[in-house]
XYZ file of C-alpha atoms in Angstrom:
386
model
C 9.558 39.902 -15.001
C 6.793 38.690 -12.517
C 4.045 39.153 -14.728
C 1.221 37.068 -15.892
C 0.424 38.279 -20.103
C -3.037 37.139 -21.277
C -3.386 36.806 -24.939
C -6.400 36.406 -27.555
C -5.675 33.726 -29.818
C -9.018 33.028 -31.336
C -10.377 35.329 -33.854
C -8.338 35.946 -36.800
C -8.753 39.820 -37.044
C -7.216 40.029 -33.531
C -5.266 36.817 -33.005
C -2.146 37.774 -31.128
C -3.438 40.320 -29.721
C -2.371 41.222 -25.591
C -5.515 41.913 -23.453
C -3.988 42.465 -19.941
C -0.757 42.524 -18.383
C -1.436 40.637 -14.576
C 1.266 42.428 -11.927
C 1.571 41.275 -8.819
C 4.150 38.955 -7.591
C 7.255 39.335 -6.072
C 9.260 36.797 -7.895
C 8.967 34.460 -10.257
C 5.699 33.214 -11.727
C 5.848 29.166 -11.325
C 2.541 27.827 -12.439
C -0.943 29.110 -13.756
C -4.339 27.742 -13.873
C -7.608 28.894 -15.102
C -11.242 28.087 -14.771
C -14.372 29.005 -16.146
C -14.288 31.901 -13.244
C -11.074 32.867 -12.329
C -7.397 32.614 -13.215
C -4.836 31.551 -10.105
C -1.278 31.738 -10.223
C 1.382 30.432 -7.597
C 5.144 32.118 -7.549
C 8.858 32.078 -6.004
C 7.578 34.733 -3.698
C 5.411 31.576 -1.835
C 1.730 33.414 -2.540
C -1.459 32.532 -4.703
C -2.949 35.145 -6.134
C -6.549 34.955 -7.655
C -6.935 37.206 -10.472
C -10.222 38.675 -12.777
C -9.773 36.160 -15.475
C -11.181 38.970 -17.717
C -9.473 42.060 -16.786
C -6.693 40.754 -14.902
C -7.207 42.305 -11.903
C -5.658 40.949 -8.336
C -8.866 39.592 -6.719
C -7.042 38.067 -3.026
C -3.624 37.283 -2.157
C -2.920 34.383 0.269
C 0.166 32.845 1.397
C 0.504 29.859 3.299
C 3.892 27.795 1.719
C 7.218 28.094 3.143
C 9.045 28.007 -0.103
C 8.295 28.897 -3.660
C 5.039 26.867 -5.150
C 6.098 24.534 -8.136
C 2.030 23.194 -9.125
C -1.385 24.607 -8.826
C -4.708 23.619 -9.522
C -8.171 24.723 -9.153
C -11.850 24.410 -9.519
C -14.894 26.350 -8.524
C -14.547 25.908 -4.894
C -11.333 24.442 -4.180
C -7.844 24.573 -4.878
C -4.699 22.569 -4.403
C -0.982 24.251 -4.517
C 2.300 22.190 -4.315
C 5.582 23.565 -3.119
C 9.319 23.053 -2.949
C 8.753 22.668 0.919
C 7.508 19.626 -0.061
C 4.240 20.195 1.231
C 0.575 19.768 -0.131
C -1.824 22.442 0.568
C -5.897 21.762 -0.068
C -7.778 25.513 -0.285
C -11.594 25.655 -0.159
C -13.949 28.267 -0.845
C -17.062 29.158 -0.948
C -18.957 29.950 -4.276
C -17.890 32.426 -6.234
C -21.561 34.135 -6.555
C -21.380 33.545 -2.631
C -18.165 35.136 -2.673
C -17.464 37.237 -5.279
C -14.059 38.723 -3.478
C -13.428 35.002 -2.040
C -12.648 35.958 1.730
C -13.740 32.462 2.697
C -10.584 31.245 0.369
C -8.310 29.567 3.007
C -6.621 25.882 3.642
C -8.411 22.907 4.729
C -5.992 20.619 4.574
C -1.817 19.797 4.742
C -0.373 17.477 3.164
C 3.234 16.981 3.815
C 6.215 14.628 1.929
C 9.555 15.712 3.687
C 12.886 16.364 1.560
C 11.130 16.593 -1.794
C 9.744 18.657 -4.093
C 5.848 19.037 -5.424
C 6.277 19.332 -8.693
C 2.971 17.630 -10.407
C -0.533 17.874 -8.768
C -4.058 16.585 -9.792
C -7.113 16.583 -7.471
C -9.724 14.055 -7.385
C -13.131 13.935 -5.315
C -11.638 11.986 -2.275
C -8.250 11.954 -3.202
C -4.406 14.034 -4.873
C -2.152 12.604 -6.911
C 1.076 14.088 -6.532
C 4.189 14.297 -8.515
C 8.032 14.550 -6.985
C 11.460 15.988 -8.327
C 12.480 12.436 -7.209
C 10.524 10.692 -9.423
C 7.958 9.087 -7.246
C 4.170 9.259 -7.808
C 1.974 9.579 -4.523
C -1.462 8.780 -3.622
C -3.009 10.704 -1.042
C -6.303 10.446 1.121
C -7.850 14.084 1.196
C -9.399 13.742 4.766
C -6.849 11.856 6.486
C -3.762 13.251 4.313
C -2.261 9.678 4.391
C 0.036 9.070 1.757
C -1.589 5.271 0.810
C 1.052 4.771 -1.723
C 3.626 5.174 -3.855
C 5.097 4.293 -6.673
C 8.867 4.819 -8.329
C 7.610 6.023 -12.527
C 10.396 8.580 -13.340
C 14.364 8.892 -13.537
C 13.726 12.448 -12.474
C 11.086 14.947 -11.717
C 7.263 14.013 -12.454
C 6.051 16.988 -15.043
C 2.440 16.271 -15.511
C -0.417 14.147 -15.026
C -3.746 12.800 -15.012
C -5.371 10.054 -13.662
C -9.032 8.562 -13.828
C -10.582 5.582 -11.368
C -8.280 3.167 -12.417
C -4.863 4.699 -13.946
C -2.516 7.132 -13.589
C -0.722 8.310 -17.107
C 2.523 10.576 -15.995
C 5.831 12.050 -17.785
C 8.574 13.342 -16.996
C 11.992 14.967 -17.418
C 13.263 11.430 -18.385
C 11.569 11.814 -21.710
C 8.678 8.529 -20.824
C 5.324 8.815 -20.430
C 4.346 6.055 -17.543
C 1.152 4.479 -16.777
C 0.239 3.172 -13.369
C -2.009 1.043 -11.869
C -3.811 3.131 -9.209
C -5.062 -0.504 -7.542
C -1.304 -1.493 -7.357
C 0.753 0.947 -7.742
C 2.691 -1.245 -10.413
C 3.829 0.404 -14.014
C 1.695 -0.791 -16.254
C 3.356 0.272 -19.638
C 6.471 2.936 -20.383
C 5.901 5.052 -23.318
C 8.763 5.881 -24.910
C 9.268 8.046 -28.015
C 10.371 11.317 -27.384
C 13.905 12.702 -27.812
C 13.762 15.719 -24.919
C 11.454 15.990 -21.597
C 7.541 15.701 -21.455
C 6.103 18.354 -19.990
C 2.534 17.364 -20.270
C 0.045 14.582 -20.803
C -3.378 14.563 -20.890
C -5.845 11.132 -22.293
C -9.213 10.075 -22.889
C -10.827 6.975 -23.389
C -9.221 6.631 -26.694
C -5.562 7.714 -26.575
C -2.921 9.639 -24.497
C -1.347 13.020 -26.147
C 1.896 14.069 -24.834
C 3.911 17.223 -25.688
C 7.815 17.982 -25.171
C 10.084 19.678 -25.478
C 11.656 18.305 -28.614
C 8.874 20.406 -30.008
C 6.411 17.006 -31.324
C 3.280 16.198 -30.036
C 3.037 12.299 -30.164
C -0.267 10.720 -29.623
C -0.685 7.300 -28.125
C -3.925 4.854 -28.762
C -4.807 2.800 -25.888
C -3.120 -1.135 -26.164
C -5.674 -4.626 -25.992
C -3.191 -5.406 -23.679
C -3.988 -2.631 -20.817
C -6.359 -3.880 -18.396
C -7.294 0.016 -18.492
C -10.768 1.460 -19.807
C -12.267 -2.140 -20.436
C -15.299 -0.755 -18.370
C -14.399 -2.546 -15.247
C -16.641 -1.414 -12.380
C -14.582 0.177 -9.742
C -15.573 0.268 -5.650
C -13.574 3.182 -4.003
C -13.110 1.261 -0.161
C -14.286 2.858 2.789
C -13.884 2.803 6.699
C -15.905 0.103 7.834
C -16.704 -1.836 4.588
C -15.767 -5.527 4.134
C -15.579 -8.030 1.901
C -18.278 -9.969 2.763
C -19.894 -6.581 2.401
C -19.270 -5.110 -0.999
C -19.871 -9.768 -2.393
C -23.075 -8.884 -1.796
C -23.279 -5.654 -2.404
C -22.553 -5.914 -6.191
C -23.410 -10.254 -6.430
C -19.509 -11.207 -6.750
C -17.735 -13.989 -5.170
C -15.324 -13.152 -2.672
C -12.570 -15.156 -3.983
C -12.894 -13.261 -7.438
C -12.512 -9.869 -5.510
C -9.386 -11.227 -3.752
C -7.783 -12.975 -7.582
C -8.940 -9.276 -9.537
C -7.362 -6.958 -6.987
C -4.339 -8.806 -5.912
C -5.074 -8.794 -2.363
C -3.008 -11.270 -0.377
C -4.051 -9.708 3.462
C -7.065 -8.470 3.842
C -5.153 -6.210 6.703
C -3.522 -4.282 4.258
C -6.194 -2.709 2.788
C -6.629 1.070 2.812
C -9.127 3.615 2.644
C -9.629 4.919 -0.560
C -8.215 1.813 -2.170
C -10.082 0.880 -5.677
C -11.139 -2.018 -6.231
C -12.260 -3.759 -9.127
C -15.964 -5.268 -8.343
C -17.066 -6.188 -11.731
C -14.761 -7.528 -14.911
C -15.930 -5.153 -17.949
C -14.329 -7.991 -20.285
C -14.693 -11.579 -18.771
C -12.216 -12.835 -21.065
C -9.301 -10.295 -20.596
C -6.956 -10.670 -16.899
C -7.023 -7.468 -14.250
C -3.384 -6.037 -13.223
C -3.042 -8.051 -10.866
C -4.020 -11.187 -12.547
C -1.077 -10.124 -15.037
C 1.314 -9.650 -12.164
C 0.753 -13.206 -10.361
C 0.641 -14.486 -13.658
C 4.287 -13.479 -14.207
C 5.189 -14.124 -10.481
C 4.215 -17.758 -11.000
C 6.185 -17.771 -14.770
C 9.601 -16.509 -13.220
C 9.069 -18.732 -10.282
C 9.068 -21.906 -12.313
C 11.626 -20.315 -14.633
C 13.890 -19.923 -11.501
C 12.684 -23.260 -10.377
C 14.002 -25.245 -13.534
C 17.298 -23.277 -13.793
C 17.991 -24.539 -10.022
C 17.046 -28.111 -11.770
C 19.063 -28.174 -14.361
C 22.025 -26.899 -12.450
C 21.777 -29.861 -9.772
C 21.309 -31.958 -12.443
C 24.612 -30.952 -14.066
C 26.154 -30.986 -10.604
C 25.389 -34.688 -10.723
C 26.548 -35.153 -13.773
C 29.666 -33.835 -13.702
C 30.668 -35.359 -9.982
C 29.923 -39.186 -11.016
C 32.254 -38.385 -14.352
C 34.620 -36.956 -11.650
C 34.304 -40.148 -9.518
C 34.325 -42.717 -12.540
C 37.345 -41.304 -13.588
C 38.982 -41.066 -10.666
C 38.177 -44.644 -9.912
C 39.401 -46.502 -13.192
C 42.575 -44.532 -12.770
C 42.623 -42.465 -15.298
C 43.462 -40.092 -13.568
C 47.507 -38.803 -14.265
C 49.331 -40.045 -11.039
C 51.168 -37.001 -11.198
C 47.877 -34.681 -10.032
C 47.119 -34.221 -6.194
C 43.948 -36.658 -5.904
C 42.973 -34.582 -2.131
C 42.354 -31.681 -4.340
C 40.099 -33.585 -6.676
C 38.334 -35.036 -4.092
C 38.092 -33.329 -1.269
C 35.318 -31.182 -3.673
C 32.924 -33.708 -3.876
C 33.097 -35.733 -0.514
C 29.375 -36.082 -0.277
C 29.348 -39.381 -1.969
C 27.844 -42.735 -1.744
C 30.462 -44.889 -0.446
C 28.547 -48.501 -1.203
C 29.060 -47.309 -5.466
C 32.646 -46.251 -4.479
C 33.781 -49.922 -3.290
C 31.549 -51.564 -5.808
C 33.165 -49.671 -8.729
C 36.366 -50.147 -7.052
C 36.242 -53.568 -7.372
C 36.844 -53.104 -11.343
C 39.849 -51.677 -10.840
C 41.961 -53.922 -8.584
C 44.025 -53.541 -5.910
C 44.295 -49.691 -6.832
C 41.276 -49.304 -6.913
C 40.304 -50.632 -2.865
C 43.485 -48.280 -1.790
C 41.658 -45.112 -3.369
C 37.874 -46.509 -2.151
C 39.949 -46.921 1.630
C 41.221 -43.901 0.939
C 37.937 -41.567 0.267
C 36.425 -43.182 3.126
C 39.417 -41.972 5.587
C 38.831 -38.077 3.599
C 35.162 -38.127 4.663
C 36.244 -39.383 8.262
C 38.578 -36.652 8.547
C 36.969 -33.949 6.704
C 34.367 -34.195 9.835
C 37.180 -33.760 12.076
C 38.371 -30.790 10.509
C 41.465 -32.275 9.536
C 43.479 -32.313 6.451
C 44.966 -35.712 4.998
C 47.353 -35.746 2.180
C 47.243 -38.740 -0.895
C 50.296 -40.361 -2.447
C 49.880 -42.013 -5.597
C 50.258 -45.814 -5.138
């Protein structure tokens, strides 16, 4: 019906009780936010309106979105609204005892992520995290409205989120909670549990509560394992910084800042990147220690599977050649066929083995020799038993 319904749910001779009825919209109201001095709401009809948070009563109207707005949020003199246009819009404001009617409220900045949706939002000092209907997580530079990066958490839209100097916790319509490395970008640990979407997450220093709509409310303690809240101190990087810089800045060796954060190029580094300056917990590996830690695990894993199969290669093509040799081989099968798959052989063991076997035996050794000679040629020769 286009209406915003404020309701007092705190003392018990009026609990339940309606105190306003907020009209105003067009269409339908997406998403709602209050502070501790006004309430803002963002509809179908593509406006913000800023309401009394009291009385209800329509303080300013802007528009600015193309389409409907999905996500809002705001604070005492900003605001940030996401839309099904896909785009990000930053609002500022002056204070509200400045500005009681808030005429100054208007856009700063765009942020724009073509053919998707905005369907999560969270606003930070220098930087948004943003939320997709494709899934994807976004990190995004407020005063240069770079996207720095990205990172695939959800089968589906994002719902919710929060995120704090080193993490981002999300869920989403695929029923998992995710949480994300804001250094790398990698998934850090899926939370799985509930039976029907998450629509919201919040955490602490402690745990991560997550509601759905399967109607539980699941709470999550932080693992030993997560490199997350271990009191690691955290450099945000700047324009103009190096490394050389922040070593002695904060009395760390260069090559420690490189192992902690990952970093492979130094040219790849972004503004607004966090970095991890100082280990909290000595004894307990970063992200990114974790990650090339793994990287080097599968690589030797891949590295002994290659082994073992050349070793059974090997195997198997000196039993072929043995047998082949001694003749016991049934004259009856094409010999070409059995050869011709394994002509990279040593021909100095072919004659010397031959020699067990006899006259045979120097006809089939004279006889691989002409099949390498002619497999160069690109010929074909055909064997007859003796």
């Amino acid at each position: 019906d286009n209406t915003i319904m404020c309701w007092d749910i705190g003392g018990k001779e009026d609990e339940g009780k309606r105190l306003f009825i907020a009209r105003g919209h067009d269409a339908t109201v997406t998403c709602i936010y209050s502070d501790d001095i006004k309430l803002i709401s963002g509809s179908a009809d593509k406006s913000i309106i800023i309401w009394n948070k009291d009385t209800g009563e329509m303080i300013r109207r802007v528009v600015g979105h193309s389409r409907g707005i999905l996500c809002i949020q705001s604070g005492p003199t900003w605001c940030v609204s996401g839309g099904t246009d896909g785009d990000i819009f930053v609002w500022e404001n002056r204070d509200h005892h400045d500005d009681p009617d808030y005429e100054s409220f208007k856009y700063k900045h765009r942020l724009r992520c073509p053919k998707c949706k905005i369907t999560a939002i969270q606003f930070g000092q220098l930087e948004i995290i943003s939320g997709d209907n494709h899934g994807w997580v976004s990190i995004w530079w407020i005063k240069t409205s770079e996207n720095m990066r990205r990172c695939q958490a959800h089968h589906g839209p994002v719902t919710g989120l929060q995120f704090d100097a080193t993490r981002v916790v999300s869920c989403g319509n695929d029923k998992n909670v995710q949480v994300i490395d804001i250094i790398t970008g990698q998934i850090l640990q899926t939370l799985r549990g509930h039976k029907a979407p998450v629509t919201a997450v919040v955490f602490d220093s402690k745990m991560i509560l997550s509601s759905s709509v399967d109607g539980i409310l699941r709470q999550w303690m932080w693992g030993s394992k997560s490199s997350c809240g271990r009191g690691d101190k955290i450099h945000t990087f700047q324009v103009g910084e190096t490394l050389p810089n922040l070593s002695q800045k904060y009395d760390v060796a260069i090559p420690d800042i490189f192992k902690w954060n990952g970093i492979a190029d130094t040219k790849k580094m972004y503004q607004g990147q966090k970095l991890i300056v100082r280990k909290g917990n000595t004894d307990l590996p970063t992200a990114a220690e974790l990650a090339a830690q793994k990287k080097s695990q599968r690589k030797q894993e891949r590295e002994s599977r290659v082994l073992g199969m050349n070793m059974k290669d090997g195997h198997n093509l000196t039993t072929t050649v043995e047998t082949a040799l001694l003749g016991t081989v049934h004259p009856n099968i094409n010999r070409e066929i059995l050869i011709s798959s394994h002509l990279e052989i040593d021909q100095e063991n072919i004659i010397s083995s031959n020699m067990v076997e006899g006259s045979w035996g120097m006809s089939l050794a004279s006889r691989l020799c002409r099949i390498q000679s002619d497999s160069t040629k690109k010929s074909t020769t055909k064997l007859h038993s003796d």
